[in-house]
Amino acid sequence: MKRKDKRKPGDLRSVEIKAGVIEQADGSAMVKMGRTIAVAAVYGPREMHPRRMRKSERAFLKTTYRMAPFSTTDRCRPGRSRRSQEISMVTREALEPAIFLEEFPKTGIYLFIEIIQADAGTRTAGINAASVALADAGIPMRDLVASVAAGKIGKDYFLDLEYKEEEETAADVPVAYMPRTKEITLLQMDGDLSVKDMKGVLQTAIKGCEIMYEKQKQALRERWGPNAADVKKELKTKTAKPPSGTLRGTPSGAQASTKTEKKR
Amino acid sequence: MKRKDKRKPGDLRSVEIKAGVIEQADGSAMVKMGRTIAVAAVYGPREMHPRRMRKSERAFLKTTYRMAPFSTTDRCRPGRSRRSQEISMVTREALEPAIFLEEFPKTGIYLFIEIIQADAGTRTAGINAASVALADAGIPMRDLVASVAAGKIGKDYFLDLEYKEEEETAADVPVAYMPRTKEITLLQMDGDLSVKDMKGVLQTAIKGCEIMYEKQKQALRERWGPNAADVKKELKTKTAKPPSGTLRGTPSGAQASTKTEKKR
Amino acid sequence: MKRKDKRKPGDLRSVEIKAGVIEQADGSAMVKMGRTIAVAAVYGPREMHPRRMRKSERAFLKTTYRMAPFSTTDRCRPGRSRRSQEISMVTREALEPAIFLEEFPKTGIYLFIEIIQADAGTRTAGINAASVALADAGIPMRDLVASVAAGKIGKDYFLDLEYKEEEETAADVPVAYMPRTKEITLLQMDGDLSVKDMKGVLQTAIKGCEIMYEKQKQALRERWGPNAADVKKELKTKTAKPPSGTLRGTPSGAQASTKTEKKR
Amino acid sequence: MIIQNQHVLNMASKGQRIDNRGQDEYREIDIERNPVEKAEGSAKVTLGKTIVIAGIKMGIGKPFSDRPDEGVLMVNAEFSPIASPNFEIGPPGDDAVELARVVDRGIRESHAIDLRKLCIEKDEKVWMVNVDIHIINHSGNLIDASAMASIAALWEVRLPELKGNEINYDKKTSKRLPMTAKPVPVTFVKMEGNLFMDPGLEEEEVMEARLTVTTRDNGNIVSLQKGGAKPFTQDEIENAFALAEKKTKELRKLLN
Amino acid sequence: MIIQNQHVLNMASKGQRIDNRGQDEYREIDIERNPVEKAEGSAKVTLGKTIVIAGIKMGIGKPFSDRPDEGVLMVNAEFSPIASPNFEIGPPGDDAVELARVVDRGIRESHAIDLRKLCIEKDEKVWMVNVDIHIINHSGNLIDASAMASIAALWEVRLPELKGNEINYDKKTSKRLPMTAKPVPVTFVKMEGNLFMDPGLEEEEVMEARLTVTTRDNGNIVSLQKGGAKPFTQDEIENAFALAEKKTKELRKLLN
Amino acid sequence: MIIQNQHVLNMASKGQRIDNRGQDEYREIDIERNPVEKAEGSAKVTLGKTIVIAGIKMGIGKPFSDRPDEGVLMVNAEFSPIASPNFEIGPPGDDAVELARVVDRGIRESHAIDLRKLCIEKDEKVWMVNVDIHIINHSGNLIDASAMASIAALWEVRLPELKGNEINYDKKTSKRLPMTAKPVPVTFVKMEGNLFMDPGLEEEEVMEARLTVTTRDNGNIVSLQKGGAKPFTQDEIENAFALAEKKTKELRKLLN
């Protein structure tokens, strides 16, 4: 079956990822998936407020997902909605497994995700941006978290649905995944699928996460790798953050696995 | 004059009281007065938040009265209304005189009252439930507080008005009363009564409180008395709370009067 | 050009100022400018809440401007509006330059302005009342702040616009001014003026402030001067506050200038 | 502070008050009519040092569905922070809500306004009467001062002109509200077992219990409200009824 | 507390539970129909010590502009502070919002209510179905208890009489909601790598991850929700699908 | 921090700036048109490191009763916490409210939009113009960046198709807003008695006073806003008028 934008069922929409887009933040990233645009910024680890949310044995990942009023077809009113409250929570839970939170007891890591344009898949775009922003901030991570949704239209499993496809699909299944440990950190589903199809869609989404993962790593290399043009420019104007933490997050980094073994 | 439900003017509606209905709470009770259903739970004494509400010389009885959205004819929106705010306050003031608050300086006793079904007399049902819940929690009390409303229809003083009677009565007079000390802790009135009638209605309400009082004591005996089936069952599964405080609240308890004398 | 109420272009509306109108406050004043009525009260310096707004090197002037619901043509709903929030801020900034805030580090000076009747010029009336209230509270000040708006109707620069004039003026320019140091502490403008006219209107407003200033000083003399009837009456019933701080604020006070030199 | 409180109580135990008033004596009361011209009606009550302004704004709205042919009365009280170091900015606290509701019930239960006459079009359009109570200085007994200011303001109302669905607030007509009664509150506090009318601020701080008795013109009681953390005996309450009946005649004269 | 937590985990690592249940065993479930007569439909679910009441109130309103011919379903959950020392007063917290949204999606995605039949007048007037979930005691697994209470309550609804734009709540008709399905949730937690159904409160406190699988009558999955700060493997999730498929048949019987 | 602040002030006292700009020199300005296709119009302004997006969403609504034949302009600014470690979640703070109101006044007072042409049906139906300002990175001078982004976005608007009372957002027409002017703000700060245009974040932290002068195409002033805790002299203000008049011509070119 053909898709309206001529993608194959297993294709992602066009993806663009850029790390380090917000000067004020400790780490940041912008992710475009088709027309959907998400920006994420990380501040911290720093003192956790309010005090009662402080965890004695680990950092708290304070996560806020929001949509710009002009990001949607109908203007969406600023302020917290029940939808954004839930997405903030599942986004936090999607990322926590990847972070060595125990290295920063009592602190808060503040993660803000803003949707600049919404065209399906905003929570997955937000998680992808957040994951890169956390790495960009030098927060030590077990792995990057990659996120893509999948669905079923007709008899095919379709990856990374766009807005018009969301209306036709038998189900919408956003998944977040850590490719190195092969673990699922986000799984939601709305729709109507047999168990067999459900497994097929899940398998499709996981494959999409693996593709996304490569693009996230590429963006971090462009920002912090030996040939990163930006870094050189940055170094002149401000004290560069050591990207050590980021390296731990990449699967090639031996440091990352050692860390993981030690901590687990 | 006959009442729609065939009660005599001085009759209460059918009353059902059950102590210890909420496992998580330190004390709890359910009260049905006709179709009106109130549930009360007590947590504490425990640390008082926010700090600025802490009283150096006594416990603070933080009282919250609320209605379930489905409790009323028209759905009532969750959240605080001016009515519920006022009832929370007068309920607190109706109960404070009965509690040895001075035994727990700086702490908070948290009292929550939920109206599950509203059919007139919700504040009196709430106070009755709260009083039993406080005793169930082992909070030391001078007496139980009993509460019933009265009114005047035609020439008669009617006790414990139901919803349809509330529309016909010349006045609605909710009263809370401590039978042992013969003191009035709640008195409100809306309507139009001569001073003579006002006295008659007040006298009627007080008699109603005395009847209610016996039913409250009965409920506590069923929960904590020597033959309480529930208690035995409870003892197996969790550490039973010593019901000593409760006993002080019953008029038969010598301990209660001693306490009162010492403290006053 | 004649004005509807027969004032000359450079005339203020009828002005009435009274200091010490609220017994509970540390300082207070009522100002009438035509039909506009503002009341201001000052509490403090006292402990600053919340703590995070405390300034280590000076007092914080917490300023709240509000309108009574019945003060306007259409009832204005109680609670903060964006307009009142902005006016609270510019009012604070209009007054801060006049106060020796550095004498009271870490404290809060609480200033409340209530508009009882709104008929144009409420922010200027509020600043005038606040300034007198601060002096009445004995807060040490470099100078009183006087405030008047000006505009342009036809070819004339008009002082202290009333409600109906506000609809005709080419611009509304509220100004606050410290006459002794000749400094401008508030300047806003809405309208459409050439630079030349803008200068003319500003000059007009400054002249108005100088007139207002004399009336403010007069009100303080009536309250605290040697012939103040009120003070004598006050002294009998409560411990009078030493009006020393106030004196510093008057241009005749040598103490004020010394202070200024030392502090700057 | 504590010494002051003890002093108030010591005097109270002998039936005396720190300002030498009798137990059933009010502080000086002054009622100024229409201090706020922009309101459809207003009144400023000065009760000793306590100052309260009540302002009435009329509006047009839909009736409540269970009273399709009646105007709507809304009473709102704000404890403005200008009036006391203890008042805070924010949504009305317990005391402000109680104050508004007690004033509201006095007006409503005495049928002081004939709300049926405020219906413009059944089910669709009725007058809304907004009573806003503004506390300027809090020196005790806000309930009595606010209730008197509100009823005085209501009697002063001149309705604005109505043009279709819009109110022309700039044109006041000579029409008044359909007023029928002047409910008057009398507030007592109990200190050391004695009852005192019109409590001052220092008395409210130490009072054991509070009772407001609101009566209408014929002496009937239309509203009661007990406050405070201690109880009353039945005798004390019946005694208050009798004392209120007398005092209310005196206070009602101020409203004429 | 920490010793208790460790104990739960030690048993879990051996596939055991502190109340001796099997990994796929629910606590005792009781469903009481219509405990609240004022609601159009209601149900009280007792799941072990957990107690939840769901009440349905019908209303009339405008349809959403993108669904002009469909009734409106709204699910709301409140974690009333009577139910747990950890619940606070205020707007719904993350857990309450997630609970409401998971219940909502189960009902919506299974098309349990045929919303098109709730249209009264296209673009203008449709029935609103308010599902309010009230937690009375929180002893674990609120999702399953709430979803079952909600669907049971919906099946009990008797529509009130409609008169023009007004609902006469005092007259219930014999008409029911156009119900078509009974979606049933099965919630698992993962502890020490093992899966357990129907977590108790002590288990929720130490669980690594949570998964709710909601199926409709034919066994199809209509909603999934993962929770918790740790991941699942693909195998674990597929295993959960299989276990849920079995258990759901048993639970669905309780709703008949 | 304090050393940094002192350094900024030391340079300012000599008329110098830490990034070597002249007193009347802006940082590099880039305006990207329509970065957000879902908005009816949008613009992203990069001013040095400061990044602001303004998006316009059109709606349909009732006019204000005192302007029955005019469309409605609403400007809203959010200091999103992504943009600065000092921004917090919650209702707009003082700075955000001031920002929105200053931008609003510039547009309104210059009559940049002919609101009368946005009336669809008098008294009943007009276009609503929602300007939402979103701060992406805060590196100083949000007012100028936001005002320029807003006016650029307004000039880009393509109205969506109107079908009765509903807007079909998926179909944009070729119709534009009735734009008439390009108001341009110039913001100064005073440090050590000298005036500097386009303050950076480090300069805003130590500035004594701030003045924004907004002019329309013919050079007339349409809006002024003073900020900051210190005063200006009359000379300083008149000097700012003259400097703004010059600079505004340069800035206006960027909007063409």
PDB file of N, CA, C and O in Angstrom, chain B residues 82-83 85-86 89-90 93 96-97 183-185 187-194 198-199 202-203 206, chain D residues 75-76 92-94 97-98 101 105 109 216 220-229 231-232 234 237 241:
ATOM      1  N   ARG B  82     -17.636  28.454  47.343  1.00  0.00           N
ATOM      2  CA  ARG B  82     -17.789  29.270  48.550  1.00  0.00           C
ATOM      3  C   ARG B  82     -18.626  28.539  49.585  1.00  0.00           C
ATOM      4  O   ARG B  82     -18.352  28.612  50.772  1.00  0.00           O
ATOM      5  N   ARG B  83     -19.628  27.788  49.132  1.00  0.00           N
ATOM      6  CA  ARG B  83     -20.447  27.027  50.062  1.00  0.00           C
ATOM      7  C   ARG B  83     -19.599  25.984  50.798  1.00  0.00           C
ATOM      8  O   ARG B  83     -19.649  25.861  52.013  1.00  0.00           O
ATOM      9  N   GLN B  85     -16.468  25.944  51.229  1.00  0.00           N
ATOM     10  CA  GLN B  85     -15.477  26.609  52.075  1.00  0.00           C
ATOM     11  C   GLN B  85     -16.099  27.018  53.408  1.00  0.00           C
ATOM     12  O   GLN B  85     -15.518  26.802  54.477  1.00  0.00           O
ATOM     13  N   GLU B  86     -17.309  27.567  53.359  1.00  0.00           N
ATOM     14  CA  GLU B  86     -17.973  27.950  54.611  1.00  0.00           C
ATOM     15  C   GLU B  86     -18.300  26.717  55.448  1.00  0.00           C
ATOM     16  O   GLU B  86     -18.099  26.705  56.664  1.00  0.00           O
ATOM     17  N   MET B  89     -15.459  25.402  57.324  1.00  0.00           N
ATOM     18  CA  MET B  89     -15.118  26.217  58.490  1.00  0.00           C
ATOM     19  C   MET B  89     -16.066  25.985  59.660  1.00  0.00           C
ATOM     20  O   MET B  89     -15.631  25.776  60.786  1.00  0.00           O
ATOM     21  N   VAL B  90     -17.358  25.995  59.411  1.00  0.00           N
ATOM     22  CA  VAL B  90     -18.285  25.811  60.534  1.00  0.00           C
ATOM     23  C   VAL B  90     -18.207  24.380  61.065  1.00  0.00           C
ATOM     24  O   VAL B  90     -18.437  24.138  62.255  1.00  0.00           O
ATOM     25  N   GLU B  93     -15.315  24.378  63.443  1.00  0.00           N
ATOM     26  CA  GLU B  93     -15.687  25.043  64.687  1.00  0.00           C
ATOM     27  C   GLU B  93     -16.683  24.212  65.496  1.00  0.00           C
ATOM     28  O   GLU B  93     -16.736  24.309  66.722  1.00  0.00           O
ATOM     29  N   GLU B  96     -14.107  21.384  67.069  1.00  0.00           N
ATOM     30  CA  GLU B  96     -12.986  21.806  67.924  1.00  0.00           C
ATOM     31  C   GLU B  96     -13.292  21.757  69.425  1.00  0.00           C
ATOM     32  O   GLU B  96     -12.459  21.287  70.202  1.00  0.00           O
ATOM     33  N   PRO B  97     -14.477  22.239  69.848  1.00  0.00           N
ATOM     34  CA  PRO B  97     -14.730  22.245  71.298  1.00  0.00           C
ATOM     35  C   PRO B  97     -14.679  20.853  71.922  1.00  0.00           C
ATOM     36  O   PRO B  97     -14.489  20.718  73.129  1.00  0.00           O
ATOM     37  N   GLU B 183     -23.818  21.605  75.378  1.00  0.00           N
ATOM     38  CA  GLU B 183     -23.346  22.822  74.725  1.00  0.00           C
ATOM     39  C   GLU B 183     -23.551  22.750  73.211  1.00  0.00           C
ATOM     40  O   GLU B 183     -23.427  21.684  72.603  1.00  0.00           O
ATOM     41  N   ILE B 184     -23.816  23.933  72.644  1.00  0.00           N
ATOM     42  CA  ILE B 184     -24.105  24.047  71.212  1.00  0.00           C
ATOM     43  C   ILE B 184     -22.826  24.481  70.494  1.00  0.00           C
ATOM     44  O   ILE B 184     -22.236  25.506  70.822  1.00  0.00           O
ATOM     45  N   THR B 185     -22.401  23.706  69.516  1.00  0.00           N
ATOM     46  CA  THR B 185     -21.149  24.039  68.833  1.00  0.00           C
ATOM     47  C   THR B 185     -21.364  24.488  67.387  1.00  0.00           C
ATOM     48  O   THR B 185     -20.449  24.985  66.752  1.00  0.00           O
ATOM     49  N   LEU B 187     -24.509  26.515  65.071  1.00  0.00           N
ATOM     50  CA  LEU B 187     -25.863  27.054  64.972  1.00  0.00           C
ATOM     51  C   LEU B 187     -25.905  27.976  63.774  1.00  0.00           C
ATOM     52  O   LEU B 187     -25.197  28.982  63.722  1.00  0.00           O
ATOM     53  N   GLN B 188     -26.697  27.590  62.789  1.00  0.00           N
ATOM     54  CA  GLN B 188     -26.934  28.463  61.649  1.00  0.00           C
ATOM     55  C   GLN B 188     -28.431  28.484  61.426  1.00  0.00           C
ATOM     56  O   GLN B 188     -29.153  27.612  61.894  1.00  0.00           O
ATOM     57  N   MET B 189     -28.902  29.482  60.751  1.00  0.00           N
ATOM     58  CA  MET B 189     -30.326  29.561  60.471  1.00  0.00           C
ATOM     59  C   MET B 189     -30.546  30.439  59.267  1.00  0.00           C
ATOM     60  O   MET B 189     -29.927  31.486  59.126  1.00  0.00           O
ATOM     61  N   ASP B 190     -31.377  29.951  58.362  1.00  0.00           N
ATOM     62  CA  ASP B 190     -31.888  30.726  57.226  1.00  0.00           C
ATOM     63  C   ASP B 190     -33.391  30.609  57.282  1.00  0.00           C
ATOM     64  O   ASP B 190     -33.900  29.492  57.366  1.00  0.00           O
ATOM     65  N   GLY B 191     -34.111  31.720  57.170  1.00  0.00           N
ATOM     66  CA  GLY B 191     -35.559  31.588  57.123  1.00  0.00           C
ATOM     67  C   GLY B 191     -36.244  32.788  57.701  1.00  0.00           C
ATOM     68  O   GLY B 191     -35.787  33.923  57.514  1.00  0.00           O
ATOM     69  N   ASP B 192     -37.305  32.548  58.412  1.00  0.00           N
ATOM     70  CA  ASP B 192     -38.103  33.649  58.927  1.00  0.00           C
ATOM     71  C   ASP B 192     -38.928  33.098  60.084  1.00  0.00           C
ATOM     72  O   ASP B 192     -39.937  32.425  59.876  1.00  0.00           O
ATOM     73  N   LEU B 193     -38.486  33.367  61.292  1.00  0.00           N
ATOM     74  CA  LEU B 193     -39.139  32.808  62.484  1.00  0.00           C
ATOM     75  C   LEU B 193     -39.236  33.873  63.559  1.00  0.00           C
ATOM     76  O   LEU B 193     -38.316  34.670  63.737  1.00  0.00           O
ATOM     77  N   SER B 194     -40.337  33.850  64.293  1.00  0.00           N
ATOM     78  CA  SER B 194     -40.412  34.688  65.485  1.00  0.00           C
ATOM     79  C   SER B 194     -39.425  34.135  66.508  1.00  0.00           C
ATOM     80  O   SER B 194     -38.991  32.986  66.416  1.00  0.00           O
ATOM     81  N   MET B 198     -38.240  30.314  66.965  1.00  0.00           N
ATOM     82  CA  MET B 198     -36.806  30.033  66.859  1.00  0.00           C
ATOM     83  C   MET B 198     -36.365  29.183  68.046  1.00  0.00           C
ATOM     84  O   MET B 198     -35.628  28.203  67.887  1.00  0.00           O
ATOM     85  N   LYS B 199     -36.857  29.533  69.235  1.00  0.00           N
ATOM     86  CA  LYS B 199     -36.504  28.747  70.426  1.00  0.00           C
ATOM     87  C   LYS B 199     -37.046  27.331  70.321  1.00  0.00           C
ATOM     88  O   LYS B 199     -36.379  26.367  70.688  1.00  0.00           O
ATOM     89  N   LEU B 202     -34.969  25.308  67.873  1.00  0.00           N
ATOM     90  CA  LEU B 202     -33.668  24.978  68.482  1.00  0.00           C
ATOM     91  C   LEU B 202     -33.828  23.815  69.461  1.00  0.00           C
ATOM     92  O   LEU B 202     -33.041  22.857  69.443  1.00  0.00           O
ATOM     93  N   GLN B 203     -34.876  23.874  70.279  1.00  0.00           N
ATOM     94  CA  GLN B 203     -35.133  22.815  71.248  1.00  0.00           C
ATOM     95  C   GLN B 203     -35.351  21.470  70.540  1.00  0.00           C
ATOM     96  O   GLN B 203     -34.831  20.434  70.959  1.00  0.00           O
ATOM     97  N   ILE B 206     -32.057  20.081  69.260  1.00  0.00           N
ATOM     98  CA  ILE B 206     -31.248  19.525  70.351  1.00  0.00           C
ATOM     99  C   ILE B 206     -31.725  18.120  70.711  1.00  0.00           C
ATOM    100  O   ILE B 206     -30.918  17.211  70.930  1.00  0.00           O
TER     101      ILE B 206
ATOM    102  N   VAL D  75     -23.405  38.495  46.361  1.00  0.00           N
ATOM    103  CA  VAL D  75     -22.682  39.275  47.357  1.00  0.00           C
ATOM    104  C   VAL D  75     -21.250  38.772  47.410  1.00  0.00           C
ATOM    105  O   VAL D  75     -20.994  37.576  47.526  1.00  0.00           O
ATOM    106  N   ASN D  76     -20.331  39.686  47.300  1.00  0.00           N
ATOM    107  CA  ASN D  76     -18.930  39.344  47.284  1.00  0.00           C
ATOM    108  C   ASN D  76     -18.176  40.225  48.277  1.00  0.00           C
ATOM    109  O   ASN D  76     -18.423  41.417  48.350  1.00  0.00           O
ATOM    110  N   PRO D  92     -10.709  34.837  48.113  1.00  0.00           N
ATOM    111  CA  PRO D  92     -11.254  35.122  49.443  1.00  0.00           C
ATOM    112  C   PRO D  92     -10.984  33.994  50.432  1.00  0.00           C
ATOM    113  O   PRO D  92     -11.180  32.830  50.121  1.00  0.00           O
ATOM    114  N   GLY D  93     -10.499  34.337  51.612  1.00  0.00           N
ATOM    115  CA  GLY D  93     -10.257  33.361  52.659  1.00  0.00           C
ATOM    116  C   GLY D  93     -11.558  32.965  53.339  1.00  0.00           C
ATOM    117  O   GLY D  93     -12.631  33.449  53.000  1.00  0.00           O
ATOM    118  N   ASP D  94     -11.438  32.069  54.330  1.00  0.00           N
ATOM    119  CA  ASP D  94     -12.625  31.588  55.027  1.00  0.00           C
ATOM    120  C   ASP D  94     -13.446  32.740  55.602  1.00  0.00           C
ATOM    121  O   ASP D  94     -14.670  32.762  55.493  1.00  0.00           O
ATOM    122  N   VAL D  97     -15.305  34.728  52.923  1.00  0.00           N
ATOM    123  CA  VAL D  97     -16.414  33.949  52.368  1.00  0.00           C
ATOM    124  C   VAL D  97     -17.572  33.904  53.368  1.00  0.00           C
ATOM    125  O   VAL D  97     -18.732  34.105  53.009  1.00  0.00           O
ATOM    126  N   GLU D  98     -17.246  33.683  54.642  1.00  0.00           N
ATOM    127  CA  GLU D  98     -18.315  33.652  55.635  1.00  0.00           C
ATOM    128  C   GLU D  98     -19.024  35.008  55.700  1.00  0.00           C
ATOM    129  O   GLU D  98     -20.251  35.076  55.716  1.00  0.00           O
ATOM    130  N   ARG D 101     -21.352  35.458  52.795  1.00  0.00           N
ATOM    131  CA  ARG D 101     -22.501  34.562  52.837  1.00  0.00           C
ATOM    132  C   ARG D 101     -23.480  34.953  53.946  1.00  0.00           C
ATOM    133  O   ARG D 101     -24.696  34.811  53.794  1.00  0.00           O
ATOM    134  N   ARG D 105     -27.272  36.035  53.142  1.00  0.00           N
ATOM    135  CA  ARG D 105     -28.442  35.355  53.714  1.00  0.00           C
ATOM    136  C   ARG D 105     -29.378  36.325  54.405  1.00  0.00           C
ATOM    137  O   ARG D 105     -30.595  36.169  54.360  1.00  0.00           O
ATOM    138  N   GLU D 109     -32.996  36.110  52.909  1.00  0.00           N
ATOM    139  CA  GLU D 109     -34.035  35.488  53.734  1.00  0.00           C
ATOM    140  C   GLU D 109     -35.072  36.493  54.214  1.00  0.00           C
ATOM    141  O   GLU D 109     -36.202  36.130  54.518  1.00  0.00           O
ATOM    142  N   ARG D 216     -35.561  40.970  60.689  1.00  0.00           N
ATOM    143  CA  ARG D 216     -36.178  41.911  59.765  1.00  0.00           C
ATOM    144  C   ARG D 216     -37.089  42.861  60.516  1.00  0.00           C
ATOM    145  O   ARG D 216     -37.200  42.792  61.746  1.00  0.00           O
ATOM    146  N   ASN D 220     -38.745  39.448  63.490  1.00  0.00           N
ATOM    147  CA  ASN D 220     -38.476  38.037  63.228  1.00  0.00           C
ATOM    148  C   ASN D 220     -36.994  37.832  62.877  1.00  0.00           C
ATOM    149  O   ASN D 220     -36.361  38.683  62.266  1.00  0.00           O
ATOM    150  N   ILE D 221     -36.516  36.655  63.287  1.00  0.00           N
ATOM    151  CA  ILE D 221     -35.129  36.309  62.955  1.00  0.00           C
ATOM    152  C   ILE D 221     -35.098  35.730  61.550  1.00  0.00           C
ATOM    153  O   ILE D 221     -35.918  34.873  61.202  1.00  0.00           O
ATOM    154  N   VAL D 222     -34.167  36.220  60.731  1.00  0.00           N
ATOM    155  CA  VAL D 222     -34.050  35.692  59.365  1.00  0.00           C
ATOM    156  C   VAL D 222     -32.737  34.956  59.142  1.00  0.00           C
ATOM    157  O   VAL D 222     -32.581  34.233  58.159  1.00  0.00           O
ATOM    158  N   SER D 223     -31.801  35.129  60.050  1.00  0.00           N
ATOM    159  CA  SER D 223     -30.518  34.470  59.846  1.00  0.00           C
ATOM    160  C   SER D 223     -29.740  34.412  61.151  1.00  0.00           C
ATOM    161  O   SER D 223     -29.758  35.354  61.947  1.00  0.00           O
ATOM    162  N   LEU D 224     -29.087  33.286  61.376  1.00  0.00           N
ATOM    163  CA  LEU D 224     -28.202  33.130  62.531  1.00  0.00           C
ATOM    164  C   LEU D 224     -26.873  32.603  62.023  1.00  0.00           C
ATOM    165  O   LEU D 224     -26.836  31.827  61.073  1.00  0.00           O
ATOM    166  N   GLN D 225     -25.794  32.988  62.657  1.00  0.00           N
ATOM    167  CA  GLN D 225     -24.504  32.399  62.339  1.00  0.00           C
ATOM    168  C   GLN D 225     -23.663  32.376  63.605  1.00  0.00           C
ATOM    169  O   GLN D 225     -23.351  33.404  64.174  1.00  0.00           O
ATOM    170  N   LYS D 226     -23.318  31.165  64.033  1.00  0.00           N
ATOM    171  CA  LYS D 226     -22.387  31.029  65.145  1.00  0.00           C
ATOM    172  C   LYS D 226     -20.985  30.888  64.585  1.00  0.00           C
ATOM    173  O   LYS D 226     -20.775  30.240  63.558  1.00  0.00           O
ATOM    174  N   GLY D 227     -20.026  31.512  65.253  1.00  0.00           N
ATOM    175  CA  GLY D 227     -18.628  31.347  64.883  1.00  0.00           C
ATOM    176  C   GLY D 227     -17.799  31.090  66.122  1.00  0.00           C
ATOM    177  O   GLY D 227     -18.314  31.123  67.245  1.00  0.00           O
ATOM    178  N   GLY D 228     -16.516  30.835  65.907  1.00  0.00           N
ATOM    179  CA  GLY D 228     -15.619  30.680  67.049  1.00  0.00           C
ATOM    180  C   GLY D 228     -15.465  29.242  67.477  1.00  0.00           C
ATOM    181  O   GLY D 228     -16.300  28.387  67.197  1.00  0.00           O
ATOM    182  N   ALA D 229     -14.377  28.981  68.195  1.00  0.00           N
ATOM    183  CA  ALA D 229     -13.968  27.615  68.497  1.00  0.00           C
ATOM    184  C   ALA D 229     -14.516  27.093  69.822  1.00  0.00           C
ATOM    185  O   ALA D 229     -14.141  26.017  70.269  1.00  0.00           O
ATOM    186  N   PRO D 231     -18.156  26.617  72.470  1.00  0.00           N
ATOM    187  CA  PRO D 231     -19.622  26.480  72.357  1.00  0.00           C
ATOM    188  C   PRO D 231     -20.392  27.582  73.081  1.00  0.00           C
ATOM    189  O   PRO D 231     -19.824  28.373  73.831  1.00  0.00           O
ATOM    190  N   PHE D 232     -21.686  27.623  72.809  1.00  0.00           N
ATOM    191  CA  PHE D 232     -22.648  28.400  73.582  1.00  0.00           C
ATOM    192  C   PHE D 232     -23.560  27.439  74.340  1.00  0.00           C
ATOM    193  O   PHE D 232     -23.805  26.321  73.874  1.00  0.00           O
ATOM    194  N   GLN D 234     -27.553  26.818  75.635  1.00  0.00           N
ATOM    195  CA  GLN D 234     -28.866  27.185  75.102  1.00  0.00           C
ATOM    196  C   GLN D 234     -29.340  28.502  75.737  1.00  0.00           C
ATOM    197  O   GLN D 234     -29.920  29.353  75.070  1.00  0.00           O
ATOM    198  N   ILE D 237     -27.767  31.570  74.138  1.00  0.00           N
ATOM    199  CA  ILE D 237     -28.328  31.873  72.821  1.00  0.00           C
ATOM    200  C   ILE D 237     -29.701  32.520  72.951  1.00  0.00           C
ATOM    201  O   ILE D 237     -30.014  33.510  72.280  1.00  0.00           O
ATOM    202  N   PHE D 241     -30.968  36.316  71.717  1.00  0.00           N
ATOM    203  CA  PHE D 241     -32.166  36.650  70.940  1.00  0.00           C
ATOM    204  C   PHE D 241     -32.872  37.862  71.558  1.00  0.00           C
ATOM    205  O   PHE D 241     -33.270  38.799  70.866  1.00  0.00           O
TER     206      PHE D 241
END
